[in-house]
Coordinates of C-alpha atoms in Angstrom, one line a residue:
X1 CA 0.0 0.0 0.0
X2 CA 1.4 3.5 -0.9
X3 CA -0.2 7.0 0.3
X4 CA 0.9 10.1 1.2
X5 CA 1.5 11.1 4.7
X6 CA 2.0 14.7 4.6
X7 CA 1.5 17.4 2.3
X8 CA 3.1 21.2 2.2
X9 CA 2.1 24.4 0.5
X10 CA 4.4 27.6 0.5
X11 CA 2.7 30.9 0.9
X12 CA 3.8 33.6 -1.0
X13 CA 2.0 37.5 0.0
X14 CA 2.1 40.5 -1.8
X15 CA -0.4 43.7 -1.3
X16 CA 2.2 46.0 -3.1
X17 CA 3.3 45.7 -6.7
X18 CA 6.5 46.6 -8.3
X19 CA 5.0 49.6 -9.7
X20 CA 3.3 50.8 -6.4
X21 CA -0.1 49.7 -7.0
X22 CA -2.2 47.3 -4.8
X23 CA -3.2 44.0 -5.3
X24 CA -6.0 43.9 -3.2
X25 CA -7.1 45.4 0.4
X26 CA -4.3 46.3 2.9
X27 CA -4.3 44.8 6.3
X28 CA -5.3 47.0 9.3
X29 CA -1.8 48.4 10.3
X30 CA -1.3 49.5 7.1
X31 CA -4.6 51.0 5.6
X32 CA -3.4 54.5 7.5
X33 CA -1.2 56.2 4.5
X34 CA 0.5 58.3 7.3
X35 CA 1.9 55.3 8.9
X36 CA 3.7 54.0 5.4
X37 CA 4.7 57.8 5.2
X38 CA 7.2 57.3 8.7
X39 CA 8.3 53.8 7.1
X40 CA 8.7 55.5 4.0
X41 CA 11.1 57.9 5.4
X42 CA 13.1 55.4 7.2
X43 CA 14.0 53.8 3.9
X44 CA 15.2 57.1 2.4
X45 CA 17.3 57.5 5.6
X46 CA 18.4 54.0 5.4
X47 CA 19.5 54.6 1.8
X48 CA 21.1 57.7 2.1
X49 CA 23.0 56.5 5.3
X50 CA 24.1 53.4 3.3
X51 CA 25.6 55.7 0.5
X52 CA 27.3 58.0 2.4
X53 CA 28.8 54.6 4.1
X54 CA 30.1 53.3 0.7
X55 CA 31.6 57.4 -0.3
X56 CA 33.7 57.0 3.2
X57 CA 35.0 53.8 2.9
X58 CA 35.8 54.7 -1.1
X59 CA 38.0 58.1 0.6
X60 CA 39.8 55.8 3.1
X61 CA 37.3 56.8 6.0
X62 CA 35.6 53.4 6.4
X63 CA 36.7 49.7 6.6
X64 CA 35.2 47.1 4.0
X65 CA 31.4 47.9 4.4
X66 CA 28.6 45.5 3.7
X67 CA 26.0 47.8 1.5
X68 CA 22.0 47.1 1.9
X69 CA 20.6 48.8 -1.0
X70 CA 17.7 47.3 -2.3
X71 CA 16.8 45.6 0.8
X72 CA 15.1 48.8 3.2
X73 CA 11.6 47.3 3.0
X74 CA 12.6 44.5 4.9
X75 CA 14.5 46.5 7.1
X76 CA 12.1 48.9 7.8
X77 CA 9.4 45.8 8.3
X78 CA 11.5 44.5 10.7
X79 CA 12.5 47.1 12.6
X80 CA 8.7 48.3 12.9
X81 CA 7.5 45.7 13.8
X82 CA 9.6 44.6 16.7
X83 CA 8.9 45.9 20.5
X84 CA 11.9 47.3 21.8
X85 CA 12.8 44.8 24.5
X86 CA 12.7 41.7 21.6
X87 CA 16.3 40.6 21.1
X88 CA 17.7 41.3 17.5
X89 CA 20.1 39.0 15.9
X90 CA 21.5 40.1 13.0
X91 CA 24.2 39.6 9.8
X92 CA 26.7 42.6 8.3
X93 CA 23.4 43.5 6.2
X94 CA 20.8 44.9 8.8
X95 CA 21.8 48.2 9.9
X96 CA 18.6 49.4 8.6
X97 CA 17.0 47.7 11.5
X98 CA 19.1 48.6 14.1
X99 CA 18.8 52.1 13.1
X100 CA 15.4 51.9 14.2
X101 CA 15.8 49.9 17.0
X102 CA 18.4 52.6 18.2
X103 CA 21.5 51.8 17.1
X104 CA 22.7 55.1 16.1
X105 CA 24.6 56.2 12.9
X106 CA 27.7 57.1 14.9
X107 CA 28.1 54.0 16.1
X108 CA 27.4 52.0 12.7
X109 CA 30.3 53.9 11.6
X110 CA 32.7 53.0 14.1
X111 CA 31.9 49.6 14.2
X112 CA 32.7 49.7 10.5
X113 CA 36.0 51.2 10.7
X114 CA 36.7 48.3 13.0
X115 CA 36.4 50.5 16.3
X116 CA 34.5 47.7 18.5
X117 CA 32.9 50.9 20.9
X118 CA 30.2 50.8 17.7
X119 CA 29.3 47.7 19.0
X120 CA 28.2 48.6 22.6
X121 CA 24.7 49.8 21.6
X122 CA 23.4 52.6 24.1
X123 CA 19.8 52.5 22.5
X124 CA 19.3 48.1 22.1
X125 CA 21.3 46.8 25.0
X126 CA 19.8 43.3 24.7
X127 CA 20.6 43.0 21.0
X128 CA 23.4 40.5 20.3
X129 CA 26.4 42.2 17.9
X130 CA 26.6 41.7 14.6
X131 CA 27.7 38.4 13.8
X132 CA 30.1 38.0 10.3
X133 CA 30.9 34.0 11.1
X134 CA 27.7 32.8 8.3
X135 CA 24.6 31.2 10.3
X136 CA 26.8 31.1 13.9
X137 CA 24.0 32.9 14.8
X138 CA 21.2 30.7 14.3
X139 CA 22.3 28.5 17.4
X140 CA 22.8 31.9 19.5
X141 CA 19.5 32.8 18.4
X142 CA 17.6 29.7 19.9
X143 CA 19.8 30.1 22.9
X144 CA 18.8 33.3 23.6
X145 CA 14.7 31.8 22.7
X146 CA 14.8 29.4 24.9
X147 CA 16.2 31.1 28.1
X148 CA 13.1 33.5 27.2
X149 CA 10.7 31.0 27.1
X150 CA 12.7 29.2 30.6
X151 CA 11.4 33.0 32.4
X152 CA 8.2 32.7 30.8
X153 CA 8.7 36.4 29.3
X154 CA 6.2 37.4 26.1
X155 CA 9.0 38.3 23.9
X156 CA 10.3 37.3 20.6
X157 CA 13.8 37.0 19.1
X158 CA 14.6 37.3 15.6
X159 CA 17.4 35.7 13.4
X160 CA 18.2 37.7 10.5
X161 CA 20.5 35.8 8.0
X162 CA 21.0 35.7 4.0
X163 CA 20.0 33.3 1.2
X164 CA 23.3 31.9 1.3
X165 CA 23.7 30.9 5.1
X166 CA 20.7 28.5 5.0
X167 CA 23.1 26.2 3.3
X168 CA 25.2 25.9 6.4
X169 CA 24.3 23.4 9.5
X170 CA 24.4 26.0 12.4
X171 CA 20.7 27.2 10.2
X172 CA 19.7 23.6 10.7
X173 CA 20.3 23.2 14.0
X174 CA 19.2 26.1 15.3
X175 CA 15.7 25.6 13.1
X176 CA 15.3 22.0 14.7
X177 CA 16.2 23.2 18.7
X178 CA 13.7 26.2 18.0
X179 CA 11.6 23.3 16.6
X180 CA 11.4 20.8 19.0
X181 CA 11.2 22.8 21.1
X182 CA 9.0 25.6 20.4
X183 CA 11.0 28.5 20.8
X184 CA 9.8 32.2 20.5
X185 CA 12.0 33.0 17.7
X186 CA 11.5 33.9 13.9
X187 CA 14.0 33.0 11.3
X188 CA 13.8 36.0 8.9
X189 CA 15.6 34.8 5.3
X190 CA 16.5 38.1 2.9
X191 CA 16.7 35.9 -0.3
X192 CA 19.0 38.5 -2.2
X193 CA 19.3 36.2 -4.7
X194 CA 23.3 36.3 -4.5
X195 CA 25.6 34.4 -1.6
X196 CA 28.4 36.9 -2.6
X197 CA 29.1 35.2 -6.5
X198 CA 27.0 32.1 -6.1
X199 CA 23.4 32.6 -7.3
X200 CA 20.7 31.1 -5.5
X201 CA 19.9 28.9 -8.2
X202 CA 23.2 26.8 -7.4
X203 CA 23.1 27.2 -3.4
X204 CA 20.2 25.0 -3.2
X205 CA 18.1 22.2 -4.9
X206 CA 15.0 23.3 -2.8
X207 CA 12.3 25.2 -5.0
X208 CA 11.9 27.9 -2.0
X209 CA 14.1 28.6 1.1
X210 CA 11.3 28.7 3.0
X211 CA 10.2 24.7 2.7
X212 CA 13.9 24.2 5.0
X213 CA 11.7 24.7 7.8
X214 CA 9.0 22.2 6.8
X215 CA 11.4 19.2 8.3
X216 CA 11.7 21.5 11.5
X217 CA 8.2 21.0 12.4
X218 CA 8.2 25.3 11.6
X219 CA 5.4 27.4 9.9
X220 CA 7.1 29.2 6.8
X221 CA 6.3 31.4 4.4
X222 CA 7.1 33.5 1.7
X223 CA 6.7 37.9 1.0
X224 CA 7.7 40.2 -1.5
X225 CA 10.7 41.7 0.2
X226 CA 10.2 44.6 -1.7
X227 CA 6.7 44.8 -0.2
X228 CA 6.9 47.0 2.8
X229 CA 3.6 46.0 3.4
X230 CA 3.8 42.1 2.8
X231 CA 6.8 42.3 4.9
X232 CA 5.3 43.8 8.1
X233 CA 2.3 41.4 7.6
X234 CA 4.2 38.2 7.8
X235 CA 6.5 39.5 10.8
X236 CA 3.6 40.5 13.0
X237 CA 2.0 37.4 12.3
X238 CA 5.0 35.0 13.2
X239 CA 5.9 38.0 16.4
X240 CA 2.3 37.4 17.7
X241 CA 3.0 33.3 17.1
X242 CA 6.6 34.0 19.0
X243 CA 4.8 36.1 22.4
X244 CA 1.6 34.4 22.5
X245 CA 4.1 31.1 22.8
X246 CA 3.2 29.1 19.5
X247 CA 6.5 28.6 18.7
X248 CA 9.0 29.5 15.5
X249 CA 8.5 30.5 12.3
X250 CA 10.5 30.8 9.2
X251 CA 10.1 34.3 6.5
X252 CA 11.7 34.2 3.1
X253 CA 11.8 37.5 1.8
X254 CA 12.4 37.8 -1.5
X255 CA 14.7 40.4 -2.8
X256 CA 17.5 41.7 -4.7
X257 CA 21.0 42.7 -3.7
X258 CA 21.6 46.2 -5.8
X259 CA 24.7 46.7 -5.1
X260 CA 27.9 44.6 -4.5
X261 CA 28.6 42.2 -1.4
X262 CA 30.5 44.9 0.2
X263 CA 33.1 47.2 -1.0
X264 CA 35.6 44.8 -1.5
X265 CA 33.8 43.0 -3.9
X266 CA 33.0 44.1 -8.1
X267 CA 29.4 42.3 -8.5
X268 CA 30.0 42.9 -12.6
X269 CA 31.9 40.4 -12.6
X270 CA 29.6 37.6 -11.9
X271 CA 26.3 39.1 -12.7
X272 CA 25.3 40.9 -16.1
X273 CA 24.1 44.9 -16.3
X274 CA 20.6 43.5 -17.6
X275 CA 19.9 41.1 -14.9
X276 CA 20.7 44.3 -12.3
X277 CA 19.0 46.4 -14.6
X278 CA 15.8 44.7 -14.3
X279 CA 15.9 44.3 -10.4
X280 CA 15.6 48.0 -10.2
X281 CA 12.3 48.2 -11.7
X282 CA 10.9 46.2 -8.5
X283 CA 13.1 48.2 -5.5
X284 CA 11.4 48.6 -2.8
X285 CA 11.9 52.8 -1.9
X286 CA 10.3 53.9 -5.7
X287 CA 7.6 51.1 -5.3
X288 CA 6.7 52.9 -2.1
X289 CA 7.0 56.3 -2.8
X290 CA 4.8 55.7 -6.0
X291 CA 1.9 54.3 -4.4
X292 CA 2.0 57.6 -1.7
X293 CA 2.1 59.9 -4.4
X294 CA -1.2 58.1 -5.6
X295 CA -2.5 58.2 -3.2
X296 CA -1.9 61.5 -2.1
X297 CA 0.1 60.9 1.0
X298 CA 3.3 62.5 -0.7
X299 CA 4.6 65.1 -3.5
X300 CA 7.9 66.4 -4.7
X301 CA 8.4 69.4 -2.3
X302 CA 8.2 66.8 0.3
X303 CA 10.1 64.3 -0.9
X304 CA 12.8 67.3 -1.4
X305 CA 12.4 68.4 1.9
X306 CA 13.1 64.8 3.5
X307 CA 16.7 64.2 0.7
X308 CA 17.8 67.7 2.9
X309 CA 16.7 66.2 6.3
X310 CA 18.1 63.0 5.8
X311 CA 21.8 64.3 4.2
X312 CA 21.6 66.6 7.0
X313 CA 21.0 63.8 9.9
X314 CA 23.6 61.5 8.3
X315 CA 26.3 64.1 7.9
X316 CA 26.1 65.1 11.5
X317 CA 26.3 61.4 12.6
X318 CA 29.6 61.1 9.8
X319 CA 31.1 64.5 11.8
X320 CA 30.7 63.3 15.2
X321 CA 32.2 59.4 14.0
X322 CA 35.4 61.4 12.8
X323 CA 35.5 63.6 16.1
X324 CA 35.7 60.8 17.7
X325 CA 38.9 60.0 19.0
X326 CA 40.9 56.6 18.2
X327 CA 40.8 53.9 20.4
X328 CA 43.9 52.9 22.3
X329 CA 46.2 50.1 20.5
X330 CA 45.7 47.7 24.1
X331 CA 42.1 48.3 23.6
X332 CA 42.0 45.2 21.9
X333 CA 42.6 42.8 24.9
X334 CA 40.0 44.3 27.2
X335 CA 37.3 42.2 26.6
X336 CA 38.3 38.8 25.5
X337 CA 39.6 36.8 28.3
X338 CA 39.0 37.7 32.7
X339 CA 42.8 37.0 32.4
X340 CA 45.0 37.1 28.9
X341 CA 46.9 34.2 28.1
X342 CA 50.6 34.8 28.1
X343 CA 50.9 34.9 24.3
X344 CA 48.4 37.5 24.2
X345 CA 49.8 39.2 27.3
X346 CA 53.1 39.8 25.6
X347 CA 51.3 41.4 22.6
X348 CA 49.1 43.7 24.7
X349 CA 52.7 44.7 26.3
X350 CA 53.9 45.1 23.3
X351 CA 50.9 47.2 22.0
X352 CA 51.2 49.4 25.5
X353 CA 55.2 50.3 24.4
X354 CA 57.8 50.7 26.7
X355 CA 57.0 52.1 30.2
X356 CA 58.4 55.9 30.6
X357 CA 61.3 56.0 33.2
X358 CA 60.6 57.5 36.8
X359 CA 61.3 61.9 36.4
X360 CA 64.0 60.6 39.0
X361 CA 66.1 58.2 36.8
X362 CA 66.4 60.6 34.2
X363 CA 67.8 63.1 36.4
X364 CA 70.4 60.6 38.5
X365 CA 71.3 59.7 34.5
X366 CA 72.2 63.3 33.6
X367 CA 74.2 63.9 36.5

C-alpha cells in the first residue's frame, strides 16, 4: 500500500506591486497612508545613510562595508514591527533595522572602521552584535529563545541571516532546537538572490528557502521583500505566534542585492548589467514612494524636503564618528579573556610600548 502522509504548501503574499499599485485590500496596520509615510522615510534614511557609508569607505574613511541597497523594505518591516525589548540577531546586512531599534549612525560607523565601541549599543542593550561568522547565529538565536521562554517572558527573538547561510548546519540546528522545542524565535531569510558570487539557483536544490523549515516542524512562508507591506504582515504574524508562545516561524523574503557584497567585492563580474537592470524596476523605496504619491500621502516638495533632512542627519552622525577619537592600541585585549593568556599578554605589552622611566632616573642619569 502507498499514500501520502504529509502534504506542504508555501505561501507567498504581496499587497504592493513593483510599480506601487495594490493588489487587493491592505491589512489593518497599514490601511493609515501616514503610517507608510514614517516607514517610508526610514528607507530614504536607510539609503542615504548606506551611501554616504560606501563614499567613506571609497576616501579611506571606512573599513570594507557590507551595502543594503535594495533591501530597506525588509529593514524597515522588521525594525517596525519589533517591540523594543525583543532581542535582534543580525548579519553585516541589517543596519537598517538597528537604526530603528536605536542603534545610532555614529556607532554604525565606528563599528565599520573596525572600532569595537560601535558595537556597545546605548539604545538596544539586549541586542546581540553583529555576527560575520555565516549562520553562527542561528544556534545563538535559539539560545537566547529558549532562556526567554525558561522565564516565561512574552518576547520574541529574531534571526536575521542571508539566502546563502541556509546552506550551512548551524541554520539547521538552530531551526530544529527552535523546533522541538517551540522556541519564541523567527527565522527571517533576505533571499538576495546572490551568496556573494554564487546565485541562488546553485546554493540550493529546494524550490523555495522557505520549505527548509518544513522538516523542522516550523510554519514558513514567503513575502515580497520589496513589499513593505507584505513584509510587516508576515513579521507581525509569526511576532504574535513568538509572544503568545506558538512557537518558530520561518520568513523568506524575496529580494535583490543592488549593489555589490561589500566594497571589496565588483558584483560585474559575476552578474550581467541587464539582470541588475531589471531588479531595479521592482526596489522597494520607488515602489513605495509611487503608491504615496497616488495616493496622495506624498509630493515632490516633500520628498525634497526629507533628501535635505536625511543628508543633514547623516552628515552630522559622519562628523561626530570622525571627532571621535581613536581607540587605544591595548584596547583590543580588554574584553576577551578575565585573564589574557601569556601569548596575548606579551602582545598587549607590546601594543602598550615601553613604560616611561621615573622623572628621577632621568635626572640621577644626567648627572
Amino acid at each position: 500500500m502507498e499514500k501520502a502522509v504529509a502534504r506542504f504548501e508555501i505561501r507567498y503574499t504581496q499587497f504592493l506591486d513593483e510599480h506601487g499599485k495594490a493588489t487587493g485590500e491592505f491589512p489593518d496596520h497599514s490601511k493609515n497612508p501616514d503610517e507608510l509615510v514614517d516607514l517610508y522615510r526610514w528607507m530614504v534614511l536607510m539609503r542615504t545613510y548606506d551611501a554616504k557609508a560606501i563614499a567613506l569607505q571609497r576616501t579611506g574613511q571606512l573599513g570594507t562595508y557590507a551595502p543594503i541597497l535594495g533591501q530597506e523594505a525588509i529593514e524597515a518591516g522588521v525594525g517596525s514591527t519589533m517591540h523594543s525589548d525583543d532581542v535582534f540577531l543580525m548579519t553585516y546586512r541589517e543596519q537598517g533595522v538597528q537604526l530603528m531599534r536605536g542603534v545610532t549612525m555614529t556607532e554604525l560607523f565606528l563599528y565599520w572602521s573596525g572600532d569595537e565601541r560601535g558595537s556597545d549599543y546605548q539604545g538596544p542593550r539586549r541586542d546581540f552584535p553583529i555576527c560575520i561568522t555565516i549562520a553562527a547565529h542561528c544556534t545563538h538565536a535559539a539560545g537566547a529563545a529558549y532562556a526567554i521562554k525558561l522565564k516565561g517572558e512574552k518576547r520574541a527573538v529574531v534571526c536575521a541571516l542571508g539566502d546563502g547561510a541556509t546552506s550551512k548546519g548551524d541554520f539547521y540546528e538552530g531551526m530544529n532546537a527552535a523546533g522541538a522545542w517551540k522556541l519564541p524565535v523567527i527565522f527571517l531569510v533576505t533571499n538576495n538572490q546572490w551568496a556573494i558570487s554564487v546565485p541562488r539557483s546553485v546554493q540550493s536544490a529546494a524550490e523555495t528557502l522557505a520549505q527548509k523549515a518544513i522538516a523542522a516542524g516550523i510554519p514558513n512562508e514567503q513575502v515580497d521583500g520589496n513589499d513593505i507591506v507584505a513584509v510587516r504582515d508576515a513579521m507581525k504574524r509569526a511576532l504574535e505566534r513568538a509572544r503568545s508562545g506558538e512557537g518558530p516561524s520561518l520568513i523568506e523574503a524575496l529580494s535583490y542585492r543592488l549593489s555589490d557584497h561589500t566594497t571589496a567585492d565588483d558584483a560585474s563580474r559575476y552578474r550581467s548589467a541587464d539582470e541588475v537592470a531589471e531588479a531595479w524596476k521592482r526596489e522597494p523605496v520607488l515602489r513605495l514612494r509611487n503608491y504615496l504619491s497616488a495616493a496622495g500621502a506624498w509630493d515632490r516638495a516633500r520628498e525634497e524636503a526629507l533628501v535635505r533632512e536625511c543628508n543633514e542627519q547623516v552628515q552630522a552622525a559622519v562628523q561626530a564618528y570622525l571627532d571621535t577619537p581613536p581607540p587605544r592600541p591595548a584596547d583590543m585585549f580588554e574584553h576577551l579573556y578575565e585573564t589574557l593568556p601569556p601569548a596575548l599578554e606579551s602582545q598587549r605589552l607590546e601594543a602598550l610600548g615601553p613604560e616611561p622611566e621615573p622623572a628621577g632616573d632621568k635626572d640621577t642619569a644626567v648627572v
